[in-house]
Every structure is written in structure tokens, then in C-alpha cells.
Coordinates of C-alpha atoms and ligand atoms in Angstrom, one line a residue:
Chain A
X1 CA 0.0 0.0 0.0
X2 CA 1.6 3.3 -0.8
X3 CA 1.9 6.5 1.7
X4 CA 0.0 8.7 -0.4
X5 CA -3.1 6.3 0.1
X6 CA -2.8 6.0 3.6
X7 CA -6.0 7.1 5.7
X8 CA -6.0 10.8 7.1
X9 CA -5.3 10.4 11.0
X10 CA -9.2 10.7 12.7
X11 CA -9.9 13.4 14.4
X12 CA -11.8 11.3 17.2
X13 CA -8.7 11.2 20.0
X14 CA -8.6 14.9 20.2
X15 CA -12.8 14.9 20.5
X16 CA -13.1 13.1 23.4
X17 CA -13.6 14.5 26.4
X18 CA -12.0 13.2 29.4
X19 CA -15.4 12.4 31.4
X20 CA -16.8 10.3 27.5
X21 CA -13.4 8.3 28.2
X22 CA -14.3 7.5 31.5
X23 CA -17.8 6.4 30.8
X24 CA -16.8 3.9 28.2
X25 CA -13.9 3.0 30.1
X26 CA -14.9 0.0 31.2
X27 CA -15.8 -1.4 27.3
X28 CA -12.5 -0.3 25.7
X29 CA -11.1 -2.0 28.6
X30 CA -13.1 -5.5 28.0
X31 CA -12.5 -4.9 24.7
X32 CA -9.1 -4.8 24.6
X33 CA -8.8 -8.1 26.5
X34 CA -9.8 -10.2 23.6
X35 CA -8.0 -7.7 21.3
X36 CA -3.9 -7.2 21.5
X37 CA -3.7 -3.6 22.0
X38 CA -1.4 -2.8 19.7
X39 CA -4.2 -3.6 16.9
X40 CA -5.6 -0.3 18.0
X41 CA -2.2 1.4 17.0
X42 CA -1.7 4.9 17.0
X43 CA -3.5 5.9 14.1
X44 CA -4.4 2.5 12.7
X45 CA 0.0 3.6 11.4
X46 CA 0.9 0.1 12.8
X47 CA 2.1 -1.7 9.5
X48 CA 5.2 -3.0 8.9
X49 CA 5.5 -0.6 5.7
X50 CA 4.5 2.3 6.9
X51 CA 7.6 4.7 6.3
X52 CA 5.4 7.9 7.4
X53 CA 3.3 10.6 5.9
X54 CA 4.3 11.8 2.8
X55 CA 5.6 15.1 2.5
X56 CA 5.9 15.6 6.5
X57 CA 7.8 18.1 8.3
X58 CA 11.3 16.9 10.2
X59 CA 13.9 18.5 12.1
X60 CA 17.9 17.7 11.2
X61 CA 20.2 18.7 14.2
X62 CA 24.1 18.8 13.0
X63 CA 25.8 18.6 16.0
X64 CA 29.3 19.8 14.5
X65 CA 27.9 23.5 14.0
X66 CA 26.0 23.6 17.8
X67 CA 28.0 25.9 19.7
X68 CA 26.1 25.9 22.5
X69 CA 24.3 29.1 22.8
X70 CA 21.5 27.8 24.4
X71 CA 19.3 30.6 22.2
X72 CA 16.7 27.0 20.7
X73 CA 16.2 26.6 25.0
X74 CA 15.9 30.3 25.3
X75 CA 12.9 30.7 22.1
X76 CA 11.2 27.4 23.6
X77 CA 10.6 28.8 26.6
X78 CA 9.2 32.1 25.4
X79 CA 6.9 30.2 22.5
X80 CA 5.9 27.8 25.0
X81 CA 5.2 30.5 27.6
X82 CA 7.4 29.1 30.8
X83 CA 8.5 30.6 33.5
X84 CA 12.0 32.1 33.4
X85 CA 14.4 29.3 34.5
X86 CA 16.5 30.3 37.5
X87 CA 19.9 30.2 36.1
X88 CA 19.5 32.4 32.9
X89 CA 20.1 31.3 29.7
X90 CA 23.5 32.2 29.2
X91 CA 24.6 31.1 32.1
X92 CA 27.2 28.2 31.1
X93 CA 26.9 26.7 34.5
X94 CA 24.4 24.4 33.9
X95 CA 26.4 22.7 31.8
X96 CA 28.5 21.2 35.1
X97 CA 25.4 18.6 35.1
X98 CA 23.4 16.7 32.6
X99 CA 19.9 17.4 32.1
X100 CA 17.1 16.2 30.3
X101 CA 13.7 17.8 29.0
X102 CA 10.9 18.1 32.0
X103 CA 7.6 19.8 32.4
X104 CA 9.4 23.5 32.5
X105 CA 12.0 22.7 29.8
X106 CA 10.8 20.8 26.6
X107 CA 14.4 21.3 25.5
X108 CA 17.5 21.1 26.9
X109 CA 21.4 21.4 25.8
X110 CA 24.1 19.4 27.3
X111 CA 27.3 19.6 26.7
X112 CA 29.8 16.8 26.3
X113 CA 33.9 16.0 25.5
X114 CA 34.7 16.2 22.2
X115 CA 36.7 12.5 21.2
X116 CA 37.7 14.2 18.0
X117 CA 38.9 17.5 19.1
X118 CA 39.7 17.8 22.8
X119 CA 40.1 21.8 22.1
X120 CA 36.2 22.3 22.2
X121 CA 33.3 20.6 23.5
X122 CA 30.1 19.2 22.2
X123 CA 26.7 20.0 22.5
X124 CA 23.7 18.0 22.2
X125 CA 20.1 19.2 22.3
X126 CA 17.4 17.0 23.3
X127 CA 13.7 17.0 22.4
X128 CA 11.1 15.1 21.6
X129 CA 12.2 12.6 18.2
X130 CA 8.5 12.7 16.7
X131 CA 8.7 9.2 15.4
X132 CA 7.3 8.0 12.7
X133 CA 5.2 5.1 14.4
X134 CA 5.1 6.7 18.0
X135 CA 5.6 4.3 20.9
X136 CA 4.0 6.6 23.5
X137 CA 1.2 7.1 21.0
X138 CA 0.7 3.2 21.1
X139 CA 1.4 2.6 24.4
X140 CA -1.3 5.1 25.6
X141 CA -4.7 3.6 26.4
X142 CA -7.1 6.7 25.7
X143 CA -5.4 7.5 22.5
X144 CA -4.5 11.1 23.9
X145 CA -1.4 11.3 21.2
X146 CA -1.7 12.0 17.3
X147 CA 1.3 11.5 14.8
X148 CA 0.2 14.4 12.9
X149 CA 1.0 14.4 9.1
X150 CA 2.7 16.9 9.4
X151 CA 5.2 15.1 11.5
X152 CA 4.7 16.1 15.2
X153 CA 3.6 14.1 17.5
X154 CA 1.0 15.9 19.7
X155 CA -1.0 15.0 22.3
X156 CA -4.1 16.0 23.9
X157 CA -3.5 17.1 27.3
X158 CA -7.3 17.0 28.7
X159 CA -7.3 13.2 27.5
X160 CA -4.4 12.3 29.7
X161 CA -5.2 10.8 33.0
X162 CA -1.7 10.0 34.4
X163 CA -1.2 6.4 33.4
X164 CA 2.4 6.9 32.7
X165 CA 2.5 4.1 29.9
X166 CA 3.8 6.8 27.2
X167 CA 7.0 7.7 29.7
X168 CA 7.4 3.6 29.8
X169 CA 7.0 3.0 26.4
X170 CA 9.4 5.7 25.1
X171 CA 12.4 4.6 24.0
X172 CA 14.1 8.3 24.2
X173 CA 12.7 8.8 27.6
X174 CA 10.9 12.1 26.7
X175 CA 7.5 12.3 27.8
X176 CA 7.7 14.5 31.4
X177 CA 5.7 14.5 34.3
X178 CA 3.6 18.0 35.0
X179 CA 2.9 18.2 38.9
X180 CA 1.9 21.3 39.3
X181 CA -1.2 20.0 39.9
X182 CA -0.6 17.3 41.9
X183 CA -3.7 15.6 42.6
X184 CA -4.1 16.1 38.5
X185 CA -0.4 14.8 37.0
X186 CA 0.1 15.1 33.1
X187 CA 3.0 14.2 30.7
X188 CA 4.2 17.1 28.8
X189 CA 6.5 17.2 26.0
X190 CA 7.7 19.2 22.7
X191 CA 5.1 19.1 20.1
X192 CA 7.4 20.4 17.4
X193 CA 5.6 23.8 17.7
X194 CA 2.7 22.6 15.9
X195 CA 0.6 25.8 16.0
X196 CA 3.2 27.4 14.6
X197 CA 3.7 25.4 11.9
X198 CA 0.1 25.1 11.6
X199 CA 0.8 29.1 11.0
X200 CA 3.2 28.5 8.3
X201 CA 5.9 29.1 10.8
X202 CA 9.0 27.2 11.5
X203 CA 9.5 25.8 15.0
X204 CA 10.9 28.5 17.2
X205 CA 14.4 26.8 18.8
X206 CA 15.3 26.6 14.5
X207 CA 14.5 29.9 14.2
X208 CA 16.1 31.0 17.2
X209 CA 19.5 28.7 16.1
X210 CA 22.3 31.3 14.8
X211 CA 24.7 28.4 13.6
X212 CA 22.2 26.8 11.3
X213 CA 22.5 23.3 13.6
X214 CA 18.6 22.9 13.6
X215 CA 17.2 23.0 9.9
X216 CA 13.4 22.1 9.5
X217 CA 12.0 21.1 6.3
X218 CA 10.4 18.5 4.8
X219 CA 12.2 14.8 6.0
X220 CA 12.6 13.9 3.0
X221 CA 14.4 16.7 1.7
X222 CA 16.3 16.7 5.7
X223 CA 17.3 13.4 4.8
X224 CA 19.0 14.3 1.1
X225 CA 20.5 17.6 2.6
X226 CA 22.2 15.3 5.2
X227 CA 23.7 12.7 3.2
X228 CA 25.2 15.6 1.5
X229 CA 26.8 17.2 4.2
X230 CA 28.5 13.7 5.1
X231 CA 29.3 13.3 1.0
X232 CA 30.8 16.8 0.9
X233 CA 32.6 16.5 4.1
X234 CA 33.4 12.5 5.1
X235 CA 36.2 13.6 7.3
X236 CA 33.8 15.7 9.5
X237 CA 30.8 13.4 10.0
X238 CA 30.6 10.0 11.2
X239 CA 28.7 7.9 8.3
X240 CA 25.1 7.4 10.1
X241 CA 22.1 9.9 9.9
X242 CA 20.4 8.9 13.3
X243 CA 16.9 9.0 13.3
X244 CA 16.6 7.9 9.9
X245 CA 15.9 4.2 10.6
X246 CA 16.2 3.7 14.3
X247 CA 12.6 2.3 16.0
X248 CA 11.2 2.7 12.5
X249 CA 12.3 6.4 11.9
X250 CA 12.0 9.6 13.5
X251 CA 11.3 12.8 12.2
X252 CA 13.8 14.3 14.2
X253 CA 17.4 13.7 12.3
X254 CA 20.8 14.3 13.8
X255 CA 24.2 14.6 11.9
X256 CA 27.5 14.3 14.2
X257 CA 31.0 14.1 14.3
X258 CA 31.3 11.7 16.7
X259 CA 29.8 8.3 17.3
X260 CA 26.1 8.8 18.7
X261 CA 26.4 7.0 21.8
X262 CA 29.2 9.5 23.0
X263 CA 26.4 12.0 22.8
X264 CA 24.8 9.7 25.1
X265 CA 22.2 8.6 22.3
X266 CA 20.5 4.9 22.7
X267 CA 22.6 3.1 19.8
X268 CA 20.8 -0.6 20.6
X269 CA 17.7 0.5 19.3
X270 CA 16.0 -1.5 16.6
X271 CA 15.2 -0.7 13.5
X272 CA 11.7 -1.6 13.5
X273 CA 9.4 0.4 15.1
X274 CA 8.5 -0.7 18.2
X275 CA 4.5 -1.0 18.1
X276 CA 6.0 -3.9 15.0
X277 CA 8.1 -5.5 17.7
X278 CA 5.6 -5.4 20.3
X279 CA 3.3 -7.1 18.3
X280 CA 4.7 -10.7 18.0
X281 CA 5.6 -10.4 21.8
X282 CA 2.0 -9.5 22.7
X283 CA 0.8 -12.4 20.6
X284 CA 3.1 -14.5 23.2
X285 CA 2.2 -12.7 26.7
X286 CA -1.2 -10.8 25.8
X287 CA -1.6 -11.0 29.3
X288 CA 0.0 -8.4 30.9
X289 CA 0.1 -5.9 27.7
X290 CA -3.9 -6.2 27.2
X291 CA -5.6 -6.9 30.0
X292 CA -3.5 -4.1 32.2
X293 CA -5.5 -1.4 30.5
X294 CA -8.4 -2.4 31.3
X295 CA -8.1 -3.7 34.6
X296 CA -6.5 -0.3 35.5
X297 CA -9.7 1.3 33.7
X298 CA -12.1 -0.8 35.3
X299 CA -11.1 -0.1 38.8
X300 CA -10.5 3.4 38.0
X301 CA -13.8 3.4 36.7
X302 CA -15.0 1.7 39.7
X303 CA -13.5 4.0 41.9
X304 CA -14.9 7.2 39.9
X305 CA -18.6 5.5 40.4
X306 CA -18.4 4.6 44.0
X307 CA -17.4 8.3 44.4
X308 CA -20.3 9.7 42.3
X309 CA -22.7 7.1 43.6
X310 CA -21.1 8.5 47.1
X311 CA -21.3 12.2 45.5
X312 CA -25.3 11.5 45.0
X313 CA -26.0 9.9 48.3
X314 CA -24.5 13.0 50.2
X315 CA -26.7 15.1 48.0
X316 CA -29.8 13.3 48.5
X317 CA -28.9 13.0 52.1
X318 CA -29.0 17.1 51.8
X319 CA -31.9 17.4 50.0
X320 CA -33.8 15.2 52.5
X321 CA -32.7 17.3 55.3
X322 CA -33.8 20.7 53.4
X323 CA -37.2 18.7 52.8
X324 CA -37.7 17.6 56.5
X325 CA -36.9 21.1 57.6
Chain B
X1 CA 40.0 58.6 9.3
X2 CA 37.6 55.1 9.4
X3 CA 34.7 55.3 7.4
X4 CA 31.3 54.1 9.4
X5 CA 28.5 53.1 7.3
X6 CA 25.6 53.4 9.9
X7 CA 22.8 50.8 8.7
X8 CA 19.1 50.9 10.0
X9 CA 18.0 48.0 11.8
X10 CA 17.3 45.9 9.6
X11 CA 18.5 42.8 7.0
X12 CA 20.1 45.4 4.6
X13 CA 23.3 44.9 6.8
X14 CA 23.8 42.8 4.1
X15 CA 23.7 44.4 0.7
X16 CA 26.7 46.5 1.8
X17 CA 28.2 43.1 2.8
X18 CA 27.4 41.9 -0.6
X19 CA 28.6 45.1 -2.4
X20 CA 31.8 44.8 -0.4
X21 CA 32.0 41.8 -1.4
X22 CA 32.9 42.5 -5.2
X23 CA 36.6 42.3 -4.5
X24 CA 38.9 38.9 -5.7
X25 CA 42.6 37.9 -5.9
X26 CA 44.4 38.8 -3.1
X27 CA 42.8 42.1 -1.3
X28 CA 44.4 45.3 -2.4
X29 CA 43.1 47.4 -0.2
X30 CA 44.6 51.0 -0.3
X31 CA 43.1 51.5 -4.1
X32 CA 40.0 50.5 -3.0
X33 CA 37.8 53.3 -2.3
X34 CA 34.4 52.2 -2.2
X35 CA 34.9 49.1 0.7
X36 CA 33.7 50.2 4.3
X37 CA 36.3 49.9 7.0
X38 CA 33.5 49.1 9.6
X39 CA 30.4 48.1 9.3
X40 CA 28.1 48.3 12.2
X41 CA 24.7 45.7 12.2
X42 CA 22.2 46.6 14.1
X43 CA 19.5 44.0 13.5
X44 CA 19.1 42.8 16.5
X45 CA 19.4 45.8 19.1
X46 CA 15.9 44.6 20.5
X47 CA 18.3 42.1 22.6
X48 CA 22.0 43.3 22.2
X49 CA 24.1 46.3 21.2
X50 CA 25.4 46.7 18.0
X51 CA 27.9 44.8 16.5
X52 CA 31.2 46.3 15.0
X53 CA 32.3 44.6 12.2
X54 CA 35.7 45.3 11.4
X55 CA 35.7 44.6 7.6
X56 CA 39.5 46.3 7.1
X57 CA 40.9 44.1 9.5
X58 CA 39.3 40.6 8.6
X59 CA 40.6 41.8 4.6
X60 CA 44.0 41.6 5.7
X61 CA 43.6 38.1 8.1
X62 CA 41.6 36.9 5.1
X63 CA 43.9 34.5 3.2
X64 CA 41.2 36.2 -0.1
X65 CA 37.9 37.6 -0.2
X66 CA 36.4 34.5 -1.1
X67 CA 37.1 33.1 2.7
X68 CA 33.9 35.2 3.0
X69 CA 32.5 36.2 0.4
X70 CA 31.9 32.4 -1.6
X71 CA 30.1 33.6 -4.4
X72 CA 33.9 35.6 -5.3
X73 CA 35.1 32.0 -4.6
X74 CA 35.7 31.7 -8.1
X75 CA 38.2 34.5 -9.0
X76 CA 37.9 36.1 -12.6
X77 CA 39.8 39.1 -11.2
X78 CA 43.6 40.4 -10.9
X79 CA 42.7 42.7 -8.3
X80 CA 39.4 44.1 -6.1
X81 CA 40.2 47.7 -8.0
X82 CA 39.6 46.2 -10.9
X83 CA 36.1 46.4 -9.8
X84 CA 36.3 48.8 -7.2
X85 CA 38.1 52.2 -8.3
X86 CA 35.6 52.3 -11.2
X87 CA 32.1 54.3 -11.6
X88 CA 29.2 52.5 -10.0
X89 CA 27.1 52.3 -13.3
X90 CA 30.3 50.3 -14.9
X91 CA 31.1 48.4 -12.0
X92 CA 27.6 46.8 -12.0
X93 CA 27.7 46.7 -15.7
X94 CA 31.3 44.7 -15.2
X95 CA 30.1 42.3 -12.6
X96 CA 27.1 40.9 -14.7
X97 CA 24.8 40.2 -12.7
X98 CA 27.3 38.6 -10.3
X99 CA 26.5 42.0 -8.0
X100 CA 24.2 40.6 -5.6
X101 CA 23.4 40.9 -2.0
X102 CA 23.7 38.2 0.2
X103 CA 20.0 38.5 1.2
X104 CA 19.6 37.9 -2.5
X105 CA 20.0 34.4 -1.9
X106 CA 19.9 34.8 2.1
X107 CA 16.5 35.9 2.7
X108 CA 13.7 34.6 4.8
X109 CA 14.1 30.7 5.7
X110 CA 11.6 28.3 3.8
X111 CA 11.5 24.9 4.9
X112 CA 11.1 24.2 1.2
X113 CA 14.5 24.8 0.8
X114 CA 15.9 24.1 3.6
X115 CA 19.4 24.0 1.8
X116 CA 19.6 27.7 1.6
X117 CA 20.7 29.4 5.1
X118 CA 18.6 32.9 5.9
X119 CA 20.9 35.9 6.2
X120 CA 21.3 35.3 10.0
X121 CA 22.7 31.6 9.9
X122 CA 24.7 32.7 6.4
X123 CA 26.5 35.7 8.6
X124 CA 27.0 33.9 11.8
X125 CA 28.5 30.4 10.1
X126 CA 31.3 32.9 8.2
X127 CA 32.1 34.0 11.8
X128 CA 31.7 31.0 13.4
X129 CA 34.7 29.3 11.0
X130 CA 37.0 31.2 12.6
X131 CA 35.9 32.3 16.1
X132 CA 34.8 28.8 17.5
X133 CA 37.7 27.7 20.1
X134 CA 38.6 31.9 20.2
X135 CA 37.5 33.4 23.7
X136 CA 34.9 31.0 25.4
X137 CA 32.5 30.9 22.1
X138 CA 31.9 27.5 21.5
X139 CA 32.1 26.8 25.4
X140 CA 29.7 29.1 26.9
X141 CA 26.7 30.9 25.6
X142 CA 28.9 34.1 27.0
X143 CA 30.9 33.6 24.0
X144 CA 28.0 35.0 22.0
X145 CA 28.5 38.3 24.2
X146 CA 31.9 38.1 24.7
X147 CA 32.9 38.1 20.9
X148 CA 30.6 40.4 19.1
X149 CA 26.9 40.8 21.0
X150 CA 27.2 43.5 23.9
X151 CA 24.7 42.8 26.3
X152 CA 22.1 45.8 26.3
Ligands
SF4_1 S1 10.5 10.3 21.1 FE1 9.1 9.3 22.7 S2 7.6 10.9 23.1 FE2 8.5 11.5 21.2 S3 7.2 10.5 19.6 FE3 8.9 9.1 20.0 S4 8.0 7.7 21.5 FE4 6.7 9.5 21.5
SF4_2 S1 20.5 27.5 19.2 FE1 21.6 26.2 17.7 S2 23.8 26.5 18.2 FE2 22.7 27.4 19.9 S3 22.6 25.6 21.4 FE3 20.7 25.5 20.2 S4 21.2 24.1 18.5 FE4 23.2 24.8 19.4

């Protein structure tokens, strides 16, 4: 089947309301006991030839013109409307320690050594990878992520209920937890600045980028431009555009100098996306994959009932006292 | 006496990089009468001072005025006065077409070509050639202040 036939992602995830999920709760979660879950895959994406949307947007990171400015941390926190961090962003210190993306930082730089010039360091930003066949989208049980075909993958906050499945399932380790609300926990994570591309703007850490390390385009085109660059200039770039094949693609691409791994990338990864690994080890233990949803959405339902039911009786209990008086 | 060339805030910082830039073989400066000694960009004094370019001074650590300049990479000329000492209206007529600004291929970023640089990546990837490893640049995001951006 070719891409350009593939069905338009459906709207429903982003329709449903968080209390419609609860309600039928209890069926997707019976129903996904006699179905693997992963046949409901994000998207109905889960094929083995799925190689994405056609003409999607991508992101190609070359790690050998970063210098470390910090100015693609700096515009994500203004276009994503955070706080102001407390060490400013040029403030080198926080360098000293590694850090990762989190609810007040979708983005992050780290630096590292450089093996193949001890003169200056390296820098590595990490975001979200927007793959191609989504894990977290897969792994989460109320469909609250969308691969757009655009390329990012979104998610609908309202949808999300704190399951934690997509922070399991990813195989970046991106999806962060948001307590602010404590009693009301949700993952948060880059979403490629999707209204701004929805704007016919470019995501706002590649605009922000003075050394032209982030370039955003169309993948495929990403993908060309960066097989030049290592054509061009073999003695500067290792021979591996990452993100172009690992857990069945990402739209994120990276181009370095130095083997991945000592830019503390996950080099063991498969090439198949995972929801196509998952599959023939779910048809081994369906157990624990398919029935976990919807035991956790049964009690959960459970739970929300008894409180309503409980909710109710106090309120009858009122009304019965107004009456009597 | 330096000549300034003042430049409102805005991209056209580099159409008087581009017209400097008209200038091949090995620079030959003192005939040259028409190159700016500094060039001062404003475009972004929303979040930094200005930054003083000195162009005299990179001419003479410039190996030629390709280094910068790529689109002279190719050098069909003895000298830059061959250009540069003569009348405007000749001088354009002389370069053929070839006098172009770098926002003439440097303009706004579209991700439909996402092989052509805007104006700010073009500009900062010339300096960054060089001035990586100088200073902290390339080690600290002070670099970015330390080398050219005054903080406002
Ligand atoms: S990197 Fe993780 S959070 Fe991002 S799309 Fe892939 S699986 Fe989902
Ligand atoms: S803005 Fe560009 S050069 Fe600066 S740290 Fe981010 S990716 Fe690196």
C-alpha cells in the first residue's frame, strides 16, 4: 500500500472528552482483553511498511555547528510560555550537570567531550524525536497522542489521565511528568511547535538557532541535505544519519561528528518500530500488555462511580434534610 | 580617518556586505575606495548592542575575499580595483549580474529549501569558521556576548 493512500489520521482522539473516556472506560477495557492492544495502534500507522506521511515536516540537528548558545532553550521557553528558568540562559553553569527535557523545559542542551577535538566541546540538544510510528502514542490507552501528518507528535493534554504508559514505552525517555497540579499529573513534552507550523511558521528553537545546527523542512528533503553534508565533508561526519531508521524512523534527524552514543544517544535500538516489535511479543504474553488497561480502567472506573454514587448519596442526604426542615 | 557606514535596523546589513564583497585575488586594499572599514549591524538591538564589524581588519587576516565572500570563490579578477576604483554604473555593468546581495539568496528561511541558510545563519556560520575555540565561544553561551553581542 503506498503512503500517499494511507487514511487521514481521525480526528476522534482529540474529540473526546476526558469524562466520554471514563464512561466507556470499562468497554475499551473489556475490549481490549480479547484484542492485542497494539491492533488499535496509533493511528491504525501500525504496518510493517508504513515509512510515514508523505511530505511531513522533520527537524535535522548537526551537531558539528552547535556551539552551545542555548538561544533554541531560550525561544522554547518564550513560544511555550514558561516561566524564566533560574539560572539564565547564558549562564554556562548548567552545563557542570546533565539534564534532560521536564515539564518547565521541553528542551535542553548538554554539553559533552569532544573525542575528536579535545580543544572544544560538544553540544547536544534533546527534544522530543516525533517518530514516525510513535511508541508513547501506542502505548497510551485513551489514544490522547496523534502523529500528525505533518510530523509532530502531539498529544491532547485534557485526555491524559496519568497512566504513565507513554513515559514507559518511550524509547528516548521524553514524555515528562507536570505536577503542578498534583492531585491532576500530566505528561508534557515538545510538540514540534505545531501551531506554529500550523501558522506557516518554522518551530521556534530553529528559528532561534544562529549556527544553522537545527534546519526544518520536509524529512525527506532533511534526509538528502544530510547525506550531503557527510558526501561533501566525510572527514567531518561520522557515516550514520540517526533518526533515519532507528525504531522505524523519526522525524527528528541528527548529523555528528562523533559516534552517537558518546552524545549519550540509545545506539541498541532497533530498527523496526516498536509497536512492529511489540506485536509478536503481545501475541506471546497478551496477558500483561492487554488486559493491564483495562483492569487499571475498570477499577479506576469503579473507583470514579463509587465516588459519584457516594457524591449522589450526600446530595440526597441534603436534599432530605432541606425537605424535613 | 575610518569610514562608518551606519545601517538601519534591519537585513540590509547585508547588501553592503554583498557590495563589499565584489573584491577577488588577493585584497588590495589602499586603491579600494568604495569598501567600508566598519560596518556596524544593528539588527538585532531589541536584545544586544550593536555589532562592529571590522571589515579592514578581517581583509587583511583573510587569506582572499572568497574566505567570506563564496560567491567571489571563483576568481575572474587580478585585483578588487579592478572592480572597485571604477564608476558604480560600470562596476555593475562589469560584474554581470554577479552583484548581488547576500539576502539575494539569504533571505527569509523556507522549509522548502531548507538547503539555503537565511541571512542570520549565512552571517553567523562565516564568523563561526573562525571564532569557535577563540575566547569561550563554542564553550559558553557568554561567548555569544563576549565576541561580538554586547549585552544591552
Ligand atoms: S520520542 Fe518518545 S515521546 Fe517522542 S514521539 Fe517518540 S515515543 Fe513518543
Ligand atoms: S541555538 Fe543552535 S547553536 Fe545554539 S545551542 Fe541550540 S542548537 Fe546549538
Amino acid at each position: 500500500m503506498s503512503d500517499s493512500k494511507r487514511p487521514e489520521p481521525p480526528e476522534g482522539p482529540m474529540c473526546l472528552t476526558r469524562r466520554s473516556f471514563l464512561s466507556i472506560s470499562v468497554l475499551a477495557g473489556a475490549a481490549a482483553l480479547g484484542t492485542p492492544a497494539i491492533a488499535r495502534s496509533a493511528q491504525g500507522q501500525g504496518s510493517p511498511e508504513f515509512k510515514g506521511w508523505p511530505k511531513s515536516y522533520g527537524m535535522l540537528t548537526d551537531f558539528t555547528a552547535c556551539v552551545g548558545c542555548r538561544s533554541c532553550e531560550k525561544a522554547c521557553n518564550e513560544a511555550n510560555r514558561m516561566p524564566a528558568p533560574e539560572k539564565p540562559f547564558d549562564d554556562a553553569s548548567v552545563f557542570e550537570e546533565s539534564r534532560w527535557p521536564s515539564a518547565t523545559a521541553y528542551t535542553v542542551v548538554n554539553r559533552y567531550k569532544n573525542s575528536a577535538d579535545s580543544s572544544r566541546p560538544l553540544f547536544r540538544k534533546i527534544q522530543c524525536n516525533h517518530c514516525l510510528e510513535p511508541a508513547c502514542a501506542t502505548a497510551c490507552p485513551i489514544h490522547a497522542y496523534t502523529k500528525t501528518p505533518e510530523g509532530a507528535v502531539i498529544y491532547n493534554k485534557d485526555l491524559c489521565f496519568g497512566c504513565r504508559y507513554c513515559v514507559v514505552a518511550c524509547p528516548f525517555n521524553i514524555p515528562a511528568y507536570d505536577y503542578s497540579s498534583p492531585l491532576d499529573a500530566k505528561i508534557v513534552k515538545c510538540i514540534l511547535c505545531f501551531g506554529r507550523i500550523k501558522e506557516g511558521k518554522i518551530p521556534a528553537c530553529a528559528e532561534a538557532c544562529p549556527a544553522g545546527a537545527l534546519t526544518f523542512g520536509r524529512r525527506a528533503d532533511l534526509l538528502k541535505l544530510a547525506r550531503k553534508r557527510i558526501i561533501d565533508s566525510p572527514e567531518k561526519y561520522i557515516d550514520h544519519i540517526y533518526g533515519e531508521r532507528e525504531v522505524g524512523g523519526t522525524s527528528w534527524l541528527y548529523l555528528s561528528g562523533v559516534p552517537f552514543e558518546q552524545l549519550g544517544f540509545p545506539t541498541n535500538l532497533p530498527e523496526k518500530p516498536l509497536i512492529e516489535l511489540s506485536k509478536g511479543y503481545l501475541s506471546t504474553v497478551p496477558v500483561i500488555f492487554t488486559t493491564f488497561p483495562a483492569i487499571f480502567g475498570m477499577v479506576y472506573a469503579v473507583m470514579r462511580h463509587n465516588e459519584r454514587a457516594a457524591g449522589k448519596e450526600e446530595r440526597s442526604k441534603q436534599h432530605k434534610e432541606v425537605d424535613h426542615e | 580617518m575610518k569610514k562608518h557606514i551606519e545601517k538601519a535596523p534591519s537585513l540590509l546589513a547585508c547588501v553592503v556586505l554583498g557590495l563589499v564583497a565584489v573584491a577577488a585575488g588577493s585584497p588590495s586594499w589602499g586603491d579600494v575606495k568604495k569598501i567600508p572599514d566598519v560596518i556596524i549591524l544593528k539588527d538585532i538591538q531589541n536584545r544586544y548592542g550593536p555589532v562592529t564589524f571590522d571589515h579592514k581588519k578581517h581583509t587583511t587576516l583573510a587569506e582572499n575575499c572568497g574566505i567570506c565572500h563564496h560567491t567571489h570563490a571563483k576568481k575572474t579578477y587580478e585585483t578588487c580595483g579592478d572592480c572597485h576604483t571604477q564608476a558604480a554604473k560600470i562596476l555593475k555593468a562589469a560584474a554581470n549580474g554577479m552583484l548581488m546581495p547576500c539576502s539575494g539568496c539569504h533571505g527569509e528561511y523556507s522549509p522548502e529549501t531548507p538547503g539555503m541558510p537565511d541571512l542570520k545563519v549565512a552571517l553567523h556560520k562565516k564568523c563561526f569558521t573562525c571564532h569557535v575555540g577563540m575566547g569561550d565561544l563554542g564553550e559558553s553561551p557568554m561567548g555569544c556576548v563576549n565576541t561580538c553581542h554586547t549585552r544591552k
